Coordinates of C-alpha atoms in Angstrom, one line a residue:
Chain A
M81 CA 111.5 32.0 25.4
A82 CA 112.1 30.5 28.8
P83 CA 109.1 30.0 30.5
L84 CA 108.5 32.1 33.8
A85 CA 108.8 29.3 36.3
Y86 CA 112.6 29.3 35.0
Y87 CA 113.2 33.2 35.8
F88 CA 111.3 33.0 39.1
I89 CA 113.4 29.8 40.7
L90 CA 116.5 32.0 39.5
S91 CA 115.2 34.9 41.2
A92 CA 114.7 32.3 44.3
I93 CA 117.8 31.1 44.6
L94 CA 119.7 34.3 44.5
F95 CA 117.3 35.9 46.9
T96 CA 118.6 32.4 49.5
T97 CA 121.8 32.9 48.4
G98 CA 121.8 36.6 49.5
V99 CA 120.1 35.7 52.7
I100 CA 122.4 33.0 53.8
G101 CA 125.3 35.1 52.6
V102 CA 124.6 37.5 54.9
L103 CA 123.7 34.8 57.9
I104 CA 126.9 33.2 57.5
R105 CA 129.9 36.0 56.4
K106 CA 131.2 38.2 58.8
N107 CA 133.0 40.8 56.4
P108 CA 130.7 43.9 56.4
L109 CA 131.4 44.2 52.7
I110 CA 130.1 40.8 51.6
M111 CA 127.4 41.3 53.5
F112 CA 126.6 43.9 52.1
M113 CA 127.1 42.4 48.3
S114 CA 125.0 39.5 49.7
I115 CA 121.7 42.2 50.4
E116 CA 122.3 43.5 46.7
L117 CA 122.1 39.8 45.7
M118 CA 118.5 39.8 47.6
L119 CA 117.7 43.5 45.9
N120 CA 118.7 42.1 42.5
S121 CA 116.8 39.1 43.1
A122 CA 113.7 41.1 43.7
N123 CA 114.5 43.0 40.5
L124 CA 114.4 40.0 38.4
S125 CA 111.5 39.0 40.0
F126 CA 109.4 41.9 38.9
A127 CA 110.8 42.0 35.7
S128 CA 109.8 38.5 35.0
F129 CA 106.2 39.1 36.6
A130 CA 105.8 41.9 34.3
R131 CA 107.1 40.3 31.3
Y132 CA 104.3 37.4 32.0
R133 CA 101.7 39.6 32.9
N134 CA 102.4 42.1 29.9
G135 CA 102.6 44.5 32.2
L136 CA 104.7 48.1 32.7
D137 CA 104.8 48.5 36.3
G138 CA 106.8 45.4 37.4
Q139 CA 109.9 46.6 35.1
V140 CA 109.5 50.4 36.9
I141 CA 109.7 49.2 40.2
A142 CA 113.1 47.5 39.0
F143 CA 114.4 50.9 38.5
F144 CA 112.9 52.3 41.9
I145 CA 114.8 49.5 43.4
M146 CA 118.0 50.4 41.8
T147 CA 117.7 53.7 42.7
V148 CA 117.4 52.7 46.4
A149 CA 120.0 50.5 46.6
A150 CA 122.4 52.8 45.0
A151 CA 121.5 54.9 47.8
E152 CA 122.0 52.4 50.4
V153 CA 125.7 51.9 48.6
V154 CA 126.7 55.4 49.7
V155 CA 125.4 55.3 52.9
G156 CA 126.7 51.6 53.7
L157 CA 130.3 52.1 52.4
A158 CA 130.9 55.6 54.1
I159 CA 129.5 54.0 57.7
I160 CA 132.0 51.3 56.4
V161 CA 135.0 53.7 55.4
S162 CA 134.4 55.5 58.8
I163 CA 134.6 52.3 60.8
F164 CA 137.9 51.1 59.3
R165 CA 139.3 54.7 59.6
T166 CA 139.0 54.4 63.8
R167 CA 140.2 50.7 63.6
A168 CA 141.9 49.7 60.6
S169 CA 139.3 46.4 60.5
V170 CA 136.1 45.8 59.4
D171 CA 135.3 42.1 60.3
V172 CA 131.8 42.3 62.3
D173 CA 133.3 40.0 64.9
D174 CA 135.6 42.8 66.0
V175 CA 133.0 45.7 66.2
N176 CA 131.9 44.2 69.4
T177 CA 131.9 47.0 72.0
L178 CA 127.9 46.3 72.4
K179 CA 127.0 42.9 73.7
G180 CA 123.7 41.7 72.2
Chain B
M120 CA 98.9 59.3 21.0
E121 CA 98.6 61.8 23.7
I122 CA 99.3 60.9 27.5
A123 CA 97.6 62.6 29.9
P124 CA 99.8 63.2 32.9
P125 CA 98.1 62.3 36.4
P126 CA 96.9 65.5 38.1
F127 CA 99.1 67.1 40.6
D128 CA 97.4 67.5 44.0
L129 CA 100.3 69.0 45.6
G130 CA 98.0 70.3 48.3
A131 CA 97.3 66.5 49.3
I132 CA 101.1 66.2 50.3
A133 CA 101.9 69.4 51.8
P134 CA 103.1 68.3 55.1
F135 CA 105.7 66.3 53.2
L136 CA 106.8 69.1 50.9
I137 CA 107.2 71.6 54.2
V138 CA 109.6 69.2 55.5
A139 CA 111.3 67.7 52.7
V140 CA 112.0 72.1 51.7
G141 CA 112.5 72.9 55.5
A142 CA 115.5 70.4 55.0
M143 CA 117.3 71.2 51.7
I144 CA 116.7 74.9 52.9
A145 CA 118.7 73.9 56.5
L146 CA 120.8 71.9 54.6
L147 CA 121.9 75.1 52.5
A148 CA 121.7 77.5 55.2
D149 CA 124.5 75.1 56.7
L150 CA 126.9 76.4 54.8
F151 CA 126.4 79.9 55.4
I152 CA 126.0 80.1 59.0
P153 CA 129.2 80.5 61.1
P154 CA 129.6 77.5 63.4
A155 CA 128.9 79.8 66.8
R156 CA 124.8 80.6 65.2
R157 CA 124.1 76.5 64.3
P158 CA 121.5 75.8 67.0
A159 CA 119.5 78.4 65.1
L160 CA 119.2 75.4 62.3
G161 CA 117.5 73.7 65.2
Y162 CA 114.8 76.1 65.6
F163 CA 114.4 76.7 62.0
A164 CA 113.9 72.9 62.1
L165 CA 111.1 73.2 65.1
G166 CA 109.7 75.7 63.0
T167 CA 109.6 73.7 60.1
T168 CA 107.7 70.7 61.6
L169 CA 105.5 73.3 63.1
V170 CA 104.2 74.4 60.0
A171 CA 103.6 70.7 58.8
I172 CA 101.5 70.7 62.3
G173 CA 99.4 73.3 61.2
A174 CA 99.3 72.0 57.4
C175 CA 97.9 68.6 59.1
V176 CA 95.3 70.6 60.7
W177 CA 94.0 72.3 57.5
L178 CA 94.0 69.1 55.9
W179 CA 92.0 67.4 58.5
G180 CA 89.4 69.8 58.2
G181 CA 89.8 69.9 54.6
A182 CA 88.4 67.8 51.9
V183 CA 89.9 64.3 53.1
P184 CA 90.1 61.4 52.7
R185 CA 91.2 61.3 49.1
L186 CA 93.8 59.6 46.9
A187 CA 96.7 61.6 44.9
F188 CA 99.1 60.6 42.4
A189 CA 97.8 58.0 40.8
N190 CA 96.4 56.5 44.1
M191 CA 100.0 56.0 45.3
I192 CA 99.1 58.2 48.6
A193 CA 95.9 58.2 50.5
V194 CA 95.3 61.4 52.0
D195 CA 93.1 60.3 55.1
R196 CA 92.6 61.5 58.9
F197 CA 94.3 58.0 59.6
G198 CA 97.7 59.4 57.9
L199 CA 97.2 62.8 59.1
F200 CA 96.5 61.8 62.7
V201 CA 99.5 59.3 62.4
T202 CA 101.6 62.5 60.9
I203 CA 101.3 65.3 63.9
V204 CA 102.1 62.3 66.2
T205 CA 105.2 61.8 64.2
L206 CA 105.3 65.2 64.0
I207 CA 105.1 65.9 67.8
G208 CA 107.6 63.5 68.4
A209 CA 110.4 65.2 65.6
A210 CA 109.7 68.3 67.1
L211 CA 110.2 67.5 70.9
S212 CA 113.3 65.5 69.8
I213 CA 114.6 68.7 67.5
L214 CA 114.1 70.9 71.5
L215 CA 116.3 67.5 73.2
S216 CA 118.9 67.8 70.6
V217 CA 119.6 71.5 70.4
D218 CA 121.7 71.7 73.5
F219 CA 122.7 67.9 73.7
L220 CA 124.8 68.0 70.6
Q221 CA 126.6 71.5 71.8
E222 CA 127.3 69.8 75.0
Q223 CA 128.3 66.5 73.9
R224 CA 130.5 67.7 70.9
L225 CA 128.8 66.4 68.4
G226 CA 128.6 68.9 65.5
Y227 CA 125.4 70.1 64.3
G228 CA 126.4 69.9 60.1
E229 CA 123.7 67.7 58.7
Y230 CA 121.9 66.9 61.8
F231 CA 119.0 68.6 61.4
P232 CA 118.6 68.4 57.9
L233 CA 119.0 64.7 58.5
M234 CA 116.3 64.5 61.0
L235 CA 113.7 66.1 59.1
F236 CA 114.8 64.0 55.7
T237 CA 113.9 61.4 58.5
V238 CA 110.6 62.9 58.8
S239 CA 109.6 63.6 55.4
G240 CA 110.1 59.8 55.1
M241 CA 107.7 59.1 57.9
I242 CA 105.1 61.4 56.9
L243 CA 105.1 59.7 53.2
L244 CA 104.7 55.9 55.1
A245 CA 102.0 57.2 56.7
F246 CA 100.4 58.2 53.5
A247 CA 101.7 55.3 51.7
N248 CA 98.8 53.7 49.6
D249 CA 101.1 51.5 47.3
L250 CA 103.9 49.2 48.3
I251 CA 106.5 51.1 46.3
T252 CA 105.3 54.6 47.8
F253 CA 105.6 52.5 51.0
F254 CA 109.2 51.2 50.3
I255 CA 110.7 54.3 49.6
A256 CA 109.2 56.2 52.3
L257 CA 111.1 53.6 54.5
E258 CA 114.3 54.3 52.7
I259 CA 114.0 58.1 53.0
L260 CA 113.5 57.5 56.9
S261 CA 116.0 54.5 57.3
L262 CA 119.0 56.1 55.1
G263 CA 118.3 59.3 57.3
L264 CA 118.8 57.3 60.3
Y265 CA 121.4 55.1 59.8
I266 CA 123.6 58.3 59.0
L267 CA 122.1 59.8 62.4
A268 CA 122.6 56.6 64.5
G269 CA 126.2 57.4 63.3
S270 CA 126.8 61.0 64.0
A271 CA 128.8 61.0 67.1
R272 CA 131.7 60.1 64.7
G273 CA 134.8 59.8 66.5
R274 CA 132.7 56.9 69.0
A275 CA 132.9 53.7 68.6
V276 CA 129.6 52.7 69.8
S277 CA 127.9 55.2 67.3
Q278 CA 129.7 53.9 65.0
E279 CA 129.0 50.1 65.8
S280 CA 125.1 51.0 66.0
A281 CA 125.2 52.7 62.4
I282 CA 127.0 49.9 60.8
K283 CA 124.6 47.3 62.5
Y284 CA 121.3 49.4 62.2
F285 CA 122.7 49.8 58.6
L286 CA 123.5 46.1 57.9
L287 CA 120.2 44.5 59.8
G288 CA 117.7 47.8 58.1
S289 CA 118.7 46.8 54.8
F290 CA 118.6 43.0 55.2
S291 CA 115.1 43.8 55.9
F292 CA 114.3 45.8 53.1
G293 CA 115.9 43.0 51.0
F294 CA 112.8 40.7 52.6
L295 CA 110.3 43.9 52.1
V296 CA 111.3 44.3 48.4
Y297 CA 111.2 40.3 47.4
G298 CA 107.8 40.2 49.4
T299 CA 106.4 42.8 47.6
S300 CA 107.5 40.8 43.9
L301 CA 105.8 37.7 45.3
I302 CA 102.8 39.7 45.8
Y303 CA 102.7 41.4 42.7
G304 CA 103.1 38.3 40.4
A305 CA 100.4 37.1 42.3
T306 CA 98.1 39.8 41.6
G307 CA 99.8 42.0 39.3
T308 CA 99.5 45.2 41.3
T309 CA 101.2 46.6 44.4
N310 CA 98.7 48.8 45.1
F311 CA 96.6 48.6 48.5
T312 CA 93.6 49.8 46.9
A313 CA 93.8 47.5 43.6
L314 CA 95.2 44.7 45.9
R315 CA 91.8 44.9 48.0
V316 CA 89.7 44.4 44.8
A317 CA 91.3 41.9 43.7
L318 CA 91.6 39.7 46.7
E319 CA 88.2 40.1 47.3
G320 CA 85.8 37.2 46.5
S321 CA 88.6 35.9 44.3
G322 CA 90.3 32.5 44.1
L323 CA 93.6 34.4 45.2
T324 CA 93.7 33.8 48.8
D325 CA 95.0 30.5 48.6
N326 CA 97.7 31.4 46.1
P327 CA 101.2 30.3 47.6
L328 CA 102.9 33.3 45.6
L329 CA 100.5 35.5 47.4
L330 CA 100.8 34.1 51.0
A331 CA 104.8 33.9 50.4
G332 CA 104.8 37.1 49.6
L333 CA 102.8 38.3 52.8
A334 CA 105.1 36.4 54.8
L335 CA 108.2 37.8 53.8
V336 CA 106.4 41.7 54.1
L337 CA 105.6 40.7 57.6
V338 CA 109.5 39.5 58.2
G339 CA 110.5 43.1 56.8
F340 CA 107.9 45.0 59.4
A341 CA 109.0 42.3 62.0
F342 CA 112.9 43.2 61.5
K343 CA 111.7 47.4 61.3
L344 CA 109.2 47.3 64.3
A345 CA 111.5 45.4 66.5
L346 CA 109.5 42.4 67.0
A347 CA 110.9 39.1 68.5
P348 CA 112.5 37.3 67.3
F349 CA 113.5 40.1 64.8
H350 CA 114.6 42.2 67.5
M351 CA 118.4 41.5 68.3
W352 CA 119.9 44.7 66.3
T353 CA 117.9 46.8 68.7
P354 CA 119.5 46.6 72.0
D355 CA 122.6 47.4 70.2
V356 CA 121.5 50.1 67.9
Y357 CA 119.9 52.2 70.5
S358 CA 122.6 52.1 73.2
G359 CA 125.1 53.0 70.4
A360 CA 123.3 55.9 69.0
P361 CA 123.6 59.7 70.7
T362 CA 120.7 59.5 73.2
A363 CA 118.7 62.4 71.6
V364 CA 118.7 60.4 67.9
T365 CA 117.7 56.9 70.2
A366 CA 115.0 58.7 71.5
F367 CA 113.4 60.3 67.7
M368 CA 113.8 56.7 66.3
S369 CA 112.3 54.6 69.3
V370 CA 109.3 56.9 68.6
G371 CA 109.1 58.7 65.3
T372 CA 110.0 55.0 63.2
K373 CA 107.8 52.5 65.2
V374 CA 104.6 55.1 64.9
A375 CA 105.4 55.4 61.4
T376 CA 105.7 51.8 60.8
F377 CA 102.8 50.9 62.5
A378 CA 100.6 53.0 60.7
A379 CA 102.1 51.6 57.5
L380 CA 101.9 47.8 59.0
L381 CA 98.0 48.7 59.8
R382 CA 97.4 50.4 56.2
L383 CA 98.7 47.2 54.6
V384 CA 96.9 44.7 56.4
T385 CA 93.8 46.2 57.1
G386 CA 93.2 48.7 53.9
A387 CA 95.0 46.2 51.5
L388 CA 94.7 42.6 52.9
P389 CA 91.7 41.9 54.8
A390 CA 90.8 39.1 52.5
L391 CA 93.9 37.5 54.0
Y392 CA 93.1 38.5 58.3
A393 CA 93.3 34.6 58.9
D394 CA 96.6 34.6 57.9
W395 CA 98.4 37.7 59.0
S396 CA 96.3 38.2 62.6
N397 CA 97.8 34.1 63.1
A398 CA 101.1 35.3 62.2
L399 CA 101.2 38.9 64.3
F400 CA 99.6 36.8 67.1
A401 CA 102.4 34.7 67.4
L402 CA 104.7 37.7 67.0
A403 CA 103.0 39.7 69.6
I404 CA 102.9 36.9 72.6
V405 CA 107.1 36.3 72.3
T406 CA 107.2 40.3 71.4
M407 CA 105.6 40.6 74.7
I408 CA 107.7 37.7 76.8
L409 CA 110.7 38.2 75.6
G410 CA 111.4 42.1 75.4
N411 CA 109.7 42.4 78.6
L412 CA 112.0 39.6 80.4
A413 CA 115.0 40.5 78.6
A414 CA 114.5 44.4 80.2
I415 CA 115.1 43.0 84.1
T416 CA 118.4 41.8 83.5
Q417 CA 119.5 45.1 81.9
R418 CA 121.8 47.7 84.3
N419 CA 122.4 50.3 81.4
I420 CA 119.2 52.2 81.2
K421 CA 119.8 53.3 77.5
R422 CA 119.6 48.9 76.7
M423 CA 116.4 48.6 79.4
L424 CA 114.7 51.5 77.6
A425 CA 115.1 49.7 74.3
Y426 CA 114.0 46.5 75.4
S427 CA 110.7 48.1 76.8
S428 CA 110.4 49.3 73.8
I429 CA 110.3 46.1 72.0
G430 CA 107.8 44.8 75.2
Q431 CA 105.6 48.2 74.0
A432 CA 105.6 47.5 70.4
G433 CA 103.8 44.0 71.5
Y434 CA 101.2 45.8 73.3
V435 CA 100.8 47.8 70.2
L436 CA 100.8 45.0 68.1
V437 CA 98.0 43.1 70.5
A438 CA 95.6 46.0 68.8
V439 CA 96.6 45.2 65.2
V440 CA 95.9 41.7 65.5
A441 CA 92.3 42.7 67.2
S442 CA 91.6 44.5 63.9
D443 CA 89.1 42.4 61.8
T444 CA 87.5 44.8 59.1
T445 CA 84.8 42.3 59.3
Q446 CA 83.5 43.2 62.8
P447 CA 83.2 47.0 62.3
G448 CA 82.6 47.6 66.1
V449 CA 85.8 45.6 67.2
N450 CA 87.7 47.0 64.6
D451 CA 87.0 50.8 65.3
A452 CA 88.1 49.7 68.8
A453 CA 91.6 47.6 67.7
Q454 CA 92.3 50.5 65.4
S455 CA 91.5 54.0 67.7
S456 CA 93.6 52.1 70.5
V457 CA 96.8 51.7 68.3
L458 CA 96.5 55.3 67.5
F459 CA 96.0 56.1 71.6
Y460 CA 98.6 54.0 71.8
L461 CA 101.1 55.2 69.4
L462 CA 100.3 58.9 71.0
A463 CA 100.7 57.8 75.0
Y464 CA 104.3 55.6 73.7
T465 CA 105.8 59.0 71.7
F466 CA 105.0 61.4 74.4
M467 CA 106.2 58.9 77.7
N468 CA 108.9 57.5 75.7
L469 CA 110.4 60.5 74.7
G470 CA 110.1 62.1 78.6
A471 CA 112.2 59.2 79.6
F472 CA 114.6 59.8 77.2
A473 CA 114.4 63.7 77.9
V474 CA 115.6 62.8 81.5
V475 CA 118.4 60.6 80.5
V476 CA 119.7 63.5 78.0
A477 CA 119.5 65.5 80.9
L478 CA 121.9 63.4 83.1
A479 CA 124.7 63.2 80.4
R480 CA 127.6 64.9 81.0
P481 CA 130.2 65.7 78.1
D482 CA 132.5 63.1 79.6
D483 CA 130.1 60.6 80.5
E484 CA 126.6 59.4 79.6
R485 CA 125.5 58.7 82.9
L486 CA 123.3 55.3 81.8
D487 CA 124.4 53.3 84.8
L488 CA 121.5 52.2 86.8
D489 CA 122.8 51.5 90.0
R490 CA 125.7 54.4 89.7
D491 CA 124.2 57.1 87.9
Y492 CA 120.5 56.5 88.9
A493 CA 120.7 55.9 92.8
G494 CA 119.9 58.9 94.9
L495 CA 118.9 61.0 92.1
A496 CA 115.8 62.1 94.1
R497 CA 117.7 63.8 96.5
R498 CA 120.1 65.5 94.1
Q499 CA 117.4 66.4 91.4
P500 CA 113.8 65.8 92.9
L501 CA 112.4 67.4 89.7
L502 CA 113.7 65.2 87.5
A503 CA 113.5 61.9 89.6
A504 CA 109.6 62.9 89.8
A505 CA 109.5 63.3 86.1
M506 CA 111.6 59.9 85.3
A507 CA 109.2 58.1 88.1
V508 CA 106.3 59.4 86.1
F509 CA 107.2 58.4 83.0
M510 CA 108.4 54.7 84.6
L511 CA 105.2 54.4 85.9
S512 CA 103.0 55.3 82.9
L513 CA 105.3 52.9 80.8
G514 CA 104.6 50.1 83.5
G515 CA 101.2 50.5 83.0
I516 CA 100.4 52.4 86.5
P517 CA 96.5 53.8 86.8
L518 CA 96.2 57.7 86.4
T519 CA 99.0 57.8 83.3
A520 CA 98.7 57.5 79.8
G521 CA 100.6 54.3 79.5
F522 CA 97.6 52.6 81.6
M523 CA 94.9 54.2 79.4
G524 CA 96.8 52.3 76.8
K525 CA 96.9 49.3 77.8
L526 CA 93.5 49.0 79.2
L527 CA 92.3 50.2 75.7
V528 CA 94.5 48.1 74.1
F529 CA 93.6 44.8 76.0
R530 CA 89.7 45.7 75.9
A531 CA 90.1 45.2 72.0
A532 CA 91.7 42.2 72.4
I533 CA 88.9 41.0 74.4
E534 CA 86.3 42.3 72.5
A535 CA 87.7 40.3 69.2
G536 CA 88.0 37.0 71.1
Y537 CA 92.2 37.1 71.4
W538 CA 91.6 36.7 75.4
P539 CA 95.0 34.6 75.6
L540 CA 97.0 38.0 74.0
A541 CA 95.2 40.0 77.0
V542 CA 96.4 37.5 79.5
V543 CA 100.0 37.2 78.1
G544 CA 99.5 40.9 77.9
V545 CA 98.4 41.7 81.5
L546 CA 100.8 39.0 82.9
T547 CA 104.1 40.5 81.0
S548 CA 102.9 43.8 82.1
A549 CA 103.1 42.9 85.8
V550 CA 106.6 41.6 84.9
A551 CA 107.7 45.1 83.5
L552 CA 106.6 46.6 86.7
A553 CA 109.9 44.9 87.9
F554 CA 112.0 47.0 86.1
Y555 CA 110.5 50.1 85.7
L556 CA 110.0 50.8 89.7
R557 CA 113.3 49.1 90.1
V558 CA 114.3 52.5 88.4
V559 CA 112.4 54.7 90.8
V560 CA 113.2 52.7 93.9
R561 CA 116.8 53.4 92.8
M562 CA 115.9 56.7 92.4
Y563 CA 114.3 57.6 96.1
A564 CA 116.0 54.8 98.3
G565 CA 119.4 54.3 96.7
E566 CA 123.1 56.4 98.1
S567 CA 123.8 58.8 95.3
R568 CA 127.5 58.3 94.1
H569 CA 127.7 61.8 92.4
A570 CA 127.2 63.3 95.9
E571 CA 129.6 65.9 95.7
E572 CA 129.3 67.3 92.4
R573 CA 126.9 69.7 91.2
P574 CA 123.1 69.3 89.9
A575 CA 123.1 69.1 86.3
R576 CA 121.6 72.4 84.9
V577 CA 118.8 71.6 82.9
P578 CA 118.6 74.0 79.3
V579 CA 115.1 75.2 78.6
P580 CA 114.6 73.7 75.7
L581 CA 114.7 70.1 77.6
A582 CA 112.7 71.6 80.5
V583 CA 109.8 72.5 77.6
V584 CA 110.4 68.9 76.2
L585 CA 110.0 67.6 80.1
A586 CA 107.1 69.7 81.1
V587 CA 105.1 69.1 77.7
C588 CA 105.5 65.2 77.8
L589 CA 104.7 65.0 81.5
V590 CA 101.4 67.3 81.2
A591 CA 100.4 65.1 78.3
T592 CA 101.3 61.4 80.2
I593 CA 99.2 62.8 83.1
Q594 CA 96.7 64.6 81.4
F595 CA 95.8 61.3 79.0
G596 CA 95.8 59.2 81.9
I597 CA 93.1 61.1 83.6
L598 CA 91.2 62.6 81.2
P599 CA 91.8 60.8 77.8
A600 CA 88.9 61.6 76.0
I601 CA 90.2 64.4 73.8
P602 CA 92.7 62.2 72.2
L603 CA 90.8 59.6 71.7
D604 CA 87.6 61.1 70.1
A605 CA 90.6 62.3 67.7
A606 CA 91.4 58.8 67.4
R607 CA 87.8 57.5 66.6
G608 CA 87.8 60.4 64.4
A609 CA 90.6 59.2 62.3
L610 CA 89.6 55.7 61.4
T611 CA 88.8 56.7 57.9
I612 CA 91.3 54.4 56.3
T613 CA 90.5 55.8 52.7
A614 CA 88.6 53.1 51.0
P615 CA 86.8 54.0 47.8

């Protein structure tokens, strides 16, 4: 079996990829996919730590995170679809009525 | 092999259950009620929150503190105090919404059930004694708020508010979850009680994995609490969402999330005090300065209140930083000032938003400070007087709840030796007076643009909200003994 560090480094790379994706991409769908990547990197990290520590709770937590991620997909896609219906575009640069 | 299920202590989570069941009943009832009678759902939701407050009072006198559901829930007076504050905020927001929804033609539909679901998340957050319970609760409350922020479906600003809130909210959730996984990796547990035991006197406190996890979790918190420099989403989300929703999320989310932060750092991680207090120290200073400076340039009242709420969060954070559990006296003063400030903030901020709601017209939300607030005192003297009290209280003028809150917070900071925080706090409060007083000056000295039109009628529920907020704001400023004693009595964060 590969040592824990491999899994941990992979999860860190996935997490960083997700963070960078959210920060540099402008399409909400891609940003959203990047967020999912962040959550899944946490799943990998939980599962591998649980295996390393011979505990079960980390693996159970991964299921909780999947459930939460699924609920987020429902809400997120609904919001994106409702925006697309009124504007026929979902680029975040076009969604700029409010000035931060 | 027989596995014993953990005991089901449903009584311990009675307030949560009441609100969650109430939300489901409201969701079902919505199908059968004719559209004209929908406001009744609002009063049903109001009743649910009041019953839940009753349950909290019952638990307050009962056998607290106790742990339930395999230590994932801690029912103690701290959580109950925060829950009561959240429920009061929710009840007032519901009253605020009943006529607002009708007037703005927003449609009732899922509004009140969603609000109740969100409140159930806030309650769970106040009781969470495990990082898992904590992030599930946070997600229950956030998912409801994402939808509520976008509940004015046809309006571009509302949609924009929802998507921004959603993307930034889930982004911060990613940080929280990954941070949690690192803490789990370092300690093998996510439970607050177990974490404290694991960290006490162990060599773990320098563990890089643990510290990285703590840092990521704090980033997640900073996003949720809109602490600078993680506050960019707040003004857009607050100004785009329907005003009643903004009022609700500006108080409820902050109160419950601050409670969770305080429980995490003082209940689970006192061993890492040096680390988290330094991080929060920096955040508090940046938040107080940025929030208050940015508010000065705002002409839109909702954006101004959004930046003001960022600044207010900075003051609460000052007291969180001072919560050093190794000095019981200092810690008690700091934590009770957090609770008192959150209570005072709930009333004064909701009151200010109630005035904004009262001025809104179906075709025009009347948000411009120069155009719509100028000369308000001549047209609507009562509303203007109420707004003046809330502005003075948010600004921290003596004889108001806001002043008492700031006084307690800064005193706690000085007692804990954080005088730079107190100095920055006092200076930024002085700066903040500039924009709070500007609203008052506009209302009393300006020339009204809407002089010829009939003054807005203030519906009865809204008048009740204004009256409650006014009385509380002034009462807590002159005689703070009752809420302060309650806050001091609520300090036992469960630690068996």
